[in-house]
Short mmCIF file of C-alpha atoms in Angstrom, two decimals:
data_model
loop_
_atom_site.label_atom_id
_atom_site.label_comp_id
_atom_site.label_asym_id
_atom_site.label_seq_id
_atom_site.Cartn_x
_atom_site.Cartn_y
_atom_site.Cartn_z
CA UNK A 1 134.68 133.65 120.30
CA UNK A 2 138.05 132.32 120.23
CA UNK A 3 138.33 128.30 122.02
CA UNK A 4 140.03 127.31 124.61
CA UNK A 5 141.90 123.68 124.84
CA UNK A 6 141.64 121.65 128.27
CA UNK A 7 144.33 123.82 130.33
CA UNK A 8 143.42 122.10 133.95
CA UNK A 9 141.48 124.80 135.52
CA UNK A 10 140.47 123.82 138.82
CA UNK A 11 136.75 122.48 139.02
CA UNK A 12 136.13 124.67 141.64
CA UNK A 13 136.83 128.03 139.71
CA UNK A 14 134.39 126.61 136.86
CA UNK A 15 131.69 126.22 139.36
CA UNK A 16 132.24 129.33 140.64
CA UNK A 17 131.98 131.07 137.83
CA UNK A 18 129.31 129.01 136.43
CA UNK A 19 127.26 129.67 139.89
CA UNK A 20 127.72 133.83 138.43
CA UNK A 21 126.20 133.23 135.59
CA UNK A 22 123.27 131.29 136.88
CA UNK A 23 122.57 134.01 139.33
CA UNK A 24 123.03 136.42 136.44
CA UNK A 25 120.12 134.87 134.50
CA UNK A 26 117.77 134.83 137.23
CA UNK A 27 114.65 137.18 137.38
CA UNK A 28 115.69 138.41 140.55
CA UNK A 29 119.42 138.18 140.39
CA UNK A 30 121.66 139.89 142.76
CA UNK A 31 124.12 140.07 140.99
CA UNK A 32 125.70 140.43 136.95
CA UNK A 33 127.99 139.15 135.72
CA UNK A 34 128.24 139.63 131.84
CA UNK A 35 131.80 137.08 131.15
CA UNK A 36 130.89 134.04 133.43
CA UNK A 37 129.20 132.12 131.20
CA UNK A 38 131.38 132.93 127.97
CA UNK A 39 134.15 131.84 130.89
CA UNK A 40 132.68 128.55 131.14
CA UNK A 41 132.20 127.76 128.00
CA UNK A 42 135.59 128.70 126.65
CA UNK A 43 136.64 125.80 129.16
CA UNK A 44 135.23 123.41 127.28
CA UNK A 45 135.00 121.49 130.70
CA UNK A 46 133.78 117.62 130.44
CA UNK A 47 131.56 118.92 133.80
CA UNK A 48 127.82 119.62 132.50
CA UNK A 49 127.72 123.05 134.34
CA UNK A 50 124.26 124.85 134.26
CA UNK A 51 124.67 128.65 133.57
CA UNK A 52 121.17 129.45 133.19
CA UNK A 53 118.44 129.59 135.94
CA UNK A 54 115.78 127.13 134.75
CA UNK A 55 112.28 128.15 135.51
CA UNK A 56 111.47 124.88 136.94
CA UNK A 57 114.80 123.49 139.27
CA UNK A 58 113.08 120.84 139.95
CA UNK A 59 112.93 119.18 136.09
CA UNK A 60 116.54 119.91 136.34
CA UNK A 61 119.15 116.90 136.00
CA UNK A 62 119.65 115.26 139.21
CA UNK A 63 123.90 115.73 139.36
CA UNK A 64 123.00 119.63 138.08
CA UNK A 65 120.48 120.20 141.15
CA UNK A 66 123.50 120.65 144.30
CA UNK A 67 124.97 123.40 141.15
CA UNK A 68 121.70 125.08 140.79
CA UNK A 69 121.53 125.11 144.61
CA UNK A 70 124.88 125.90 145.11
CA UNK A 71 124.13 129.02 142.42
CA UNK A 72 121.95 130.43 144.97
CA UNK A 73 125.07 130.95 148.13
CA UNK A 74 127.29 131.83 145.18
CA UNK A 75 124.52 134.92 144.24
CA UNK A 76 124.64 135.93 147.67
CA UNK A 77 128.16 135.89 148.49
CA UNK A 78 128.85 137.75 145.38
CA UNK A 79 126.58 140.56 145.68
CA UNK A 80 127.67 140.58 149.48
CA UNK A 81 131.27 141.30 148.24
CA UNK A 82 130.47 143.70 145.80
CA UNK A 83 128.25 145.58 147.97
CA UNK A 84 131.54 145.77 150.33
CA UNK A 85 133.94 146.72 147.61
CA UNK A 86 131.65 149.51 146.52
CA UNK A 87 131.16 151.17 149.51
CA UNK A 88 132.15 155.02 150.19
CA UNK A 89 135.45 153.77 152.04
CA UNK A 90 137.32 152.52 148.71
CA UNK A 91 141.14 152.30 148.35
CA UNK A 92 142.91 152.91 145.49
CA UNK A 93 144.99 149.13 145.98
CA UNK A 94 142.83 145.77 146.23
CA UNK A 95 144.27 142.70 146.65
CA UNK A 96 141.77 139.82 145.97
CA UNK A 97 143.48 136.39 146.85
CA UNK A 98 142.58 133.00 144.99
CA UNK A 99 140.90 135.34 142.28
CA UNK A 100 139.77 132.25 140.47
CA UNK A 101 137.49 133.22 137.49
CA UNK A 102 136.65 136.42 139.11
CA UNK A 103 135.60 139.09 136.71
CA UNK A 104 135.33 142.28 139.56
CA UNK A 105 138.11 144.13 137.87
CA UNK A 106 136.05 144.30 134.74
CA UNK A 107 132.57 144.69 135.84
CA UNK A 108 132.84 147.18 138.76
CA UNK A 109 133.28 150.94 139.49
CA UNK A 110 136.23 151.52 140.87
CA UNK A 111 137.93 155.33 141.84
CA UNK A 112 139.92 156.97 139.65
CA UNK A 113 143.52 155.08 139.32
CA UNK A 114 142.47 152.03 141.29
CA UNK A 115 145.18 149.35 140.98
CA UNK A 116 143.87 145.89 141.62
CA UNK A 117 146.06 142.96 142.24
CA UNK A 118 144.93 139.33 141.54
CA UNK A 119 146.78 136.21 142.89
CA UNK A 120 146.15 132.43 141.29
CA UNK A 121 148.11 129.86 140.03
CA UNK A 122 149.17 131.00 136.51
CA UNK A 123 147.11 128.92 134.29
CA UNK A 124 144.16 130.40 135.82
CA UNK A 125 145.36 133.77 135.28
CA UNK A 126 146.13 133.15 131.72
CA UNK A 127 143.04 131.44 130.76
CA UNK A 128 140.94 134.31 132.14
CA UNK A 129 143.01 136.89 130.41
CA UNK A 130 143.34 135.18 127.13
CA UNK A 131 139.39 134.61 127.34
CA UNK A 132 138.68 138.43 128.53
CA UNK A 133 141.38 139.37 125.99
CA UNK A 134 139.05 137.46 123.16
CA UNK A 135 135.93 139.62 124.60
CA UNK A 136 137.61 142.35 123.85
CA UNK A 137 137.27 143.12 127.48
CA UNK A 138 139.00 146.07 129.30
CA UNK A 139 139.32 146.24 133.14
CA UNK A 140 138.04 149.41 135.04
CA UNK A 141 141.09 149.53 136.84
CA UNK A 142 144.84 148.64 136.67
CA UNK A 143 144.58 144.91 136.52
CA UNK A 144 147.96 143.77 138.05
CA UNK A 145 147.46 139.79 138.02
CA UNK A 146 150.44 137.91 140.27
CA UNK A 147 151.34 134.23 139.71
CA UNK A 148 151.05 132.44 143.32
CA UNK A 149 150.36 128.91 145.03
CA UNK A 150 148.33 130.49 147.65
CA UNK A 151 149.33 127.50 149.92
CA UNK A 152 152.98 129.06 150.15
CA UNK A 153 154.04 132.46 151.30
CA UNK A 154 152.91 134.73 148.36
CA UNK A 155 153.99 138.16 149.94
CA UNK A 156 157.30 138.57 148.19
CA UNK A 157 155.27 137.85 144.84
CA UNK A 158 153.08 140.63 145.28
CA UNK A 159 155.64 143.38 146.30
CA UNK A 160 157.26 142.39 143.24
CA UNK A 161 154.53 143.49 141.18
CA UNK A 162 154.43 146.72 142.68
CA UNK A 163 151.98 146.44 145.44
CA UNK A 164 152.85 149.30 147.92
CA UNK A 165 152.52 148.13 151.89
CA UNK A 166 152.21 152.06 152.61
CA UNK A 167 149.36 152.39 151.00
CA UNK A 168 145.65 151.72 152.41
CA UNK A 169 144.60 148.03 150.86
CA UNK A 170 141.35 146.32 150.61
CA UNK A 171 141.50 142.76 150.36
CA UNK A 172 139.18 140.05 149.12
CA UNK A 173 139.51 136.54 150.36
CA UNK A 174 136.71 134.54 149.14
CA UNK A 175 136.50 131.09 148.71
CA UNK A 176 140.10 130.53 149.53
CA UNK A 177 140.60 129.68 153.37
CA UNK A 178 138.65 126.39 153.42
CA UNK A 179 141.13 124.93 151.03
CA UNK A 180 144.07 125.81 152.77
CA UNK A 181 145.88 124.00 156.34
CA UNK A 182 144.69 125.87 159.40
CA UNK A 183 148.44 127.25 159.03
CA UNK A 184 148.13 127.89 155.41
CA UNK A 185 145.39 130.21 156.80
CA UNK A 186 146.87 131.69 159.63
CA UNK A 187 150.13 132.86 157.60
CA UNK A 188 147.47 134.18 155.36
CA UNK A 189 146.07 136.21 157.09
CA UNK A 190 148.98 137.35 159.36
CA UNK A 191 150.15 138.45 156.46
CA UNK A 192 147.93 140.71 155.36
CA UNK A 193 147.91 142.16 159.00
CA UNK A 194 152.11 142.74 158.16
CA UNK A 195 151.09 144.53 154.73
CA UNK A 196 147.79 146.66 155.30
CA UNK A 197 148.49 150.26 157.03
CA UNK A 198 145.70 152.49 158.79
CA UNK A 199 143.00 152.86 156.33
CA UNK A 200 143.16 149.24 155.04
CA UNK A 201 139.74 146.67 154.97
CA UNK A 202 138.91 143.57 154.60
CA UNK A 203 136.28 141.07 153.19
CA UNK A 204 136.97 137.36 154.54
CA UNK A 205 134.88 134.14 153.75
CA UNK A 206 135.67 132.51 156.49
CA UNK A 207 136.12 128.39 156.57
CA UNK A 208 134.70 126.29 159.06
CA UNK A 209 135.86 124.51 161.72
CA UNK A 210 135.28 120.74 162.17
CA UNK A 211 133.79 119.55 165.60
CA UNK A 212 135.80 116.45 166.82
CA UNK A 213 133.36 113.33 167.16
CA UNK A 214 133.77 109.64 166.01
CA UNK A 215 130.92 111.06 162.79
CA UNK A 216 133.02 113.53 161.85
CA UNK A 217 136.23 111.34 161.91
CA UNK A 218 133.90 108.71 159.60
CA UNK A 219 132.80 110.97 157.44
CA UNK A 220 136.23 112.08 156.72
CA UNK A 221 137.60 108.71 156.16
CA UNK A 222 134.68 108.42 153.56
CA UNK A 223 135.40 111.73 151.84
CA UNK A 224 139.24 110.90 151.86
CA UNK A 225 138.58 107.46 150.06
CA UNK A 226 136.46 109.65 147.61
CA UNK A 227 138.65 112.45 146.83
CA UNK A 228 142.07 110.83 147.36
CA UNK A 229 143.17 113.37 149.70
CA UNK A 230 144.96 112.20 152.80
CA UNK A 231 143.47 112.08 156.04
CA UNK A 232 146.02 113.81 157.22
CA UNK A 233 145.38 117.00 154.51
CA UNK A 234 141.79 116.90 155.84
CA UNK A 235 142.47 116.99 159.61
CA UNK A 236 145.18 119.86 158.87
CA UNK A 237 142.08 121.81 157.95
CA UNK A 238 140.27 120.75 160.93
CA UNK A 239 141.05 124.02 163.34
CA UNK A 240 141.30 127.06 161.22
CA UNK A 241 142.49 130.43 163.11
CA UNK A 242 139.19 132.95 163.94
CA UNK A 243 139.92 135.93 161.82
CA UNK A 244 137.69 138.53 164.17
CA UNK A 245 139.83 137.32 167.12
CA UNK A 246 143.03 137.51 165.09
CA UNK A 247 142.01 140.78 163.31
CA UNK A 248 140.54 142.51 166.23
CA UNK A 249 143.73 141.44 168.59
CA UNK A 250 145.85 143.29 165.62
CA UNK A 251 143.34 146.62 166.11
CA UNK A 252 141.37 146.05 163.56
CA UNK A 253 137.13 146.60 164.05
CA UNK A 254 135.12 143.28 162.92
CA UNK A 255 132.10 142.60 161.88
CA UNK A 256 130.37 139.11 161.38
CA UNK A 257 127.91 138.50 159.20
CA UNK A 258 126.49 134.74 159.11
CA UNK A 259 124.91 133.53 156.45
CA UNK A 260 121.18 133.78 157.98
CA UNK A 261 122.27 137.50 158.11
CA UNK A 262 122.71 137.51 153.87
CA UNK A 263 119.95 135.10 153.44
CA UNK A 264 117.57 138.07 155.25
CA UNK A 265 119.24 140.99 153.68
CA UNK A 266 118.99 139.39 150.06
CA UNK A 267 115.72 138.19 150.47
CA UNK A 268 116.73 134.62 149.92
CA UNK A 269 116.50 131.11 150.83
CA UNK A 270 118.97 128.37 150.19
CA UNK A 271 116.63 125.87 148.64
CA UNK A 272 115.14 124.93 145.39
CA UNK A 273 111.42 125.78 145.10
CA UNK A 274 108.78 125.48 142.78
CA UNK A 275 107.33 127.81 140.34
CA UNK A 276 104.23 126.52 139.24
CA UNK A 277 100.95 127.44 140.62
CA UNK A 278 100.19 124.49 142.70
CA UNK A 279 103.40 124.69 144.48
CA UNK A 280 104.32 128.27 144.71
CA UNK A 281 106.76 128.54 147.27
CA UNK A 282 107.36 124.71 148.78
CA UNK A 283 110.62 123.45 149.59
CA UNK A 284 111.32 120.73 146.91
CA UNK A 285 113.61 117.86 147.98
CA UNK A 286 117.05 119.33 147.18
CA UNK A 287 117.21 122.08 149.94
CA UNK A 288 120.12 123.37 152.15
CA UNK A 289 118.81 122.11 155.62
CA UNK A 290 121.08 124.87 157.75
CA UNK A 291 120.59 127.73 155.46
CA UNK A 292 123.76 128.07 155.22
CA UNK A 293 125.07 127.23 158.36
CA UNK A 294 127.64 124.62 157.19
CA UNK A 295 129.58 127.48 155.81
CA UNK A 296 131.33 129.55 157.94
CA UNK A 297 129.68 133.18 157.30
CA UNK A 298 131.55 136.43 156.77
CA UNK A 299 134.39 138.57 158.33
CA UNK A 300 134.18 142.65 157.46
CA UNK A 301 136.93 144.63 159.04
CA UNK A 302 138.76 147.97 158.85
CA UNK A 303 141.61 149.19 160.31
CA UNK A 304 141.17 152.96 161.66
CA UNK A 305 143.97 155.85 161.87
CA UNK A 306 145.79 155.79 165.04
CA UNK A 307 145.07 158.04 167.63
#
């Protein structure tokens, strides 16, 4: 396999991808995916990433526990998403925004002349072509990848590359919200209001809104001394647009699906539990205490044919 220097991928992507390829080792895994780990390891990332599911979390290394843990959301968001994108209602355009490390294009079925657009900064992009490329990987679609900052308007990026606002669109937007302003996200998703027609869907991760509270405001001032990132970034954040309200208002029908919903469907718990005998089944200490409910849950939508 060919190797990959240090090219600044985000952390976040890595994780993401290595979270795939945990899931993908798993006895029970809800999901494959064959490139993530040959992904993370082409990074060459100074993180210690896990990629494998161990059979006994517990024994794991203390920093690799919350990655293990996070594995387990990151299984059921993914096979929640694919489930979506293979449903009888396919469109022959996708759009999946902040694409990341995201290997759908290769590893799904998609109809006959699909087109699939993925935005991301450009050394994301590259890296995960070059690496694919060295796989000897081919998509199962047209795999249109479009340089963007995600934070700025990216429409005019998109129509370059071909993407036709005529035609029925399916977009992805996973992971991606909770790391942009509330306005970042509203002229994100306003936009893909001004560029899906009748027959379009959507699959939105949805980020979550910070209650206002003296805790709160100290627990941001703690995370902002430990990240760098301005108070002011954070707080931007803070009141993030609904998209069912903002979708629905447009004509669009919503569904919400929180994460309790996934959790039952999936047959899964966000915790770490023991395998052996004498503990079969009993939370261990690292365990999500909201089962999910820190994160914001799911948005489906389509928008019918007028009447």
């Amino acid at each position: 396999m060919t190797e990959f220097e240090d090219q600044g991928l985000p952390l976040t992507a890595l994780a993401v991808a290595a979270g795939r390829a945990v899931e993908t080792t798993r006895p029970d895994a809800l999901a494959a995916d064959p490139f993530a780990t040959g992904l993370v390891e082409a990074a060459r990332s100074h993180v210690d990433f896990p990629t494998v599911w161990p059979a006994h979390p517990e024994a794991a290394p203390p920093l690799q526990q919350p990655l293990l843990l996070a594995s387990i959301y990151i299984g059921l968001r993914t096979r929640f998403i694919d489930d979506f994108l293979e449903q009888r209602q396919q469109t022959a355009q996708a759009v999946i925004l902040g694409a990341g490390l995201d290997t759908r294009a290769y590893r799904l079925s998609w109809p006959a002349g699909a087109r699939v657009y993925e935005l991301d900064l450009a050394n994301v992009l590259d890296f995960k072509a070059a690496v694919m490329a060295s796989f000897a990987a081919r998509p199962a679609c047209e795999l249109v990848s479009v340089t963007a900052d995600l934070s700025q308007p990216w429409e005019q990026p998109l129509l370059a590359a071909g993407f036709d606002p005529q035609q029925p669109t399916t977009w992805v937007i996973e992971g991606l919200l909770p790391y942009l302003s509330a306005n970042a996200q509203l002229a994100t998703l306003q936009a893909v209001l001004a560029l899906s027609p009748s027959g379009s869907r959507a699959v939105i991760e949805r980020a979550v809104p910070l209650p206002a509270g003296e805790d709160v405001e100290a627990k941001l001032r703690d995370f902002s001394a430990q990240t760098g990132l301005s108070m002011g970034e954070l707080l931007a954040r803070a009141n993030p647009p609904d998209p069912a309200r903002l979708l629905e208002a447009a004509g669009w029908e919503c569904s919400e699906h929180p994460i309790r919903e996934l959790c039952v469907r999936y047959g899964r718990t966000i915790s770490l539990t023991a395998t052996d005998g004498s503990a079969q089944g009993r939370p261990l200490k690292r365990e999500s205490q909201d089962t999910g409910q820190s994160r914001g849950g799911f948005v489906t939508a389509g928008l019918p044919a007028h009447t």
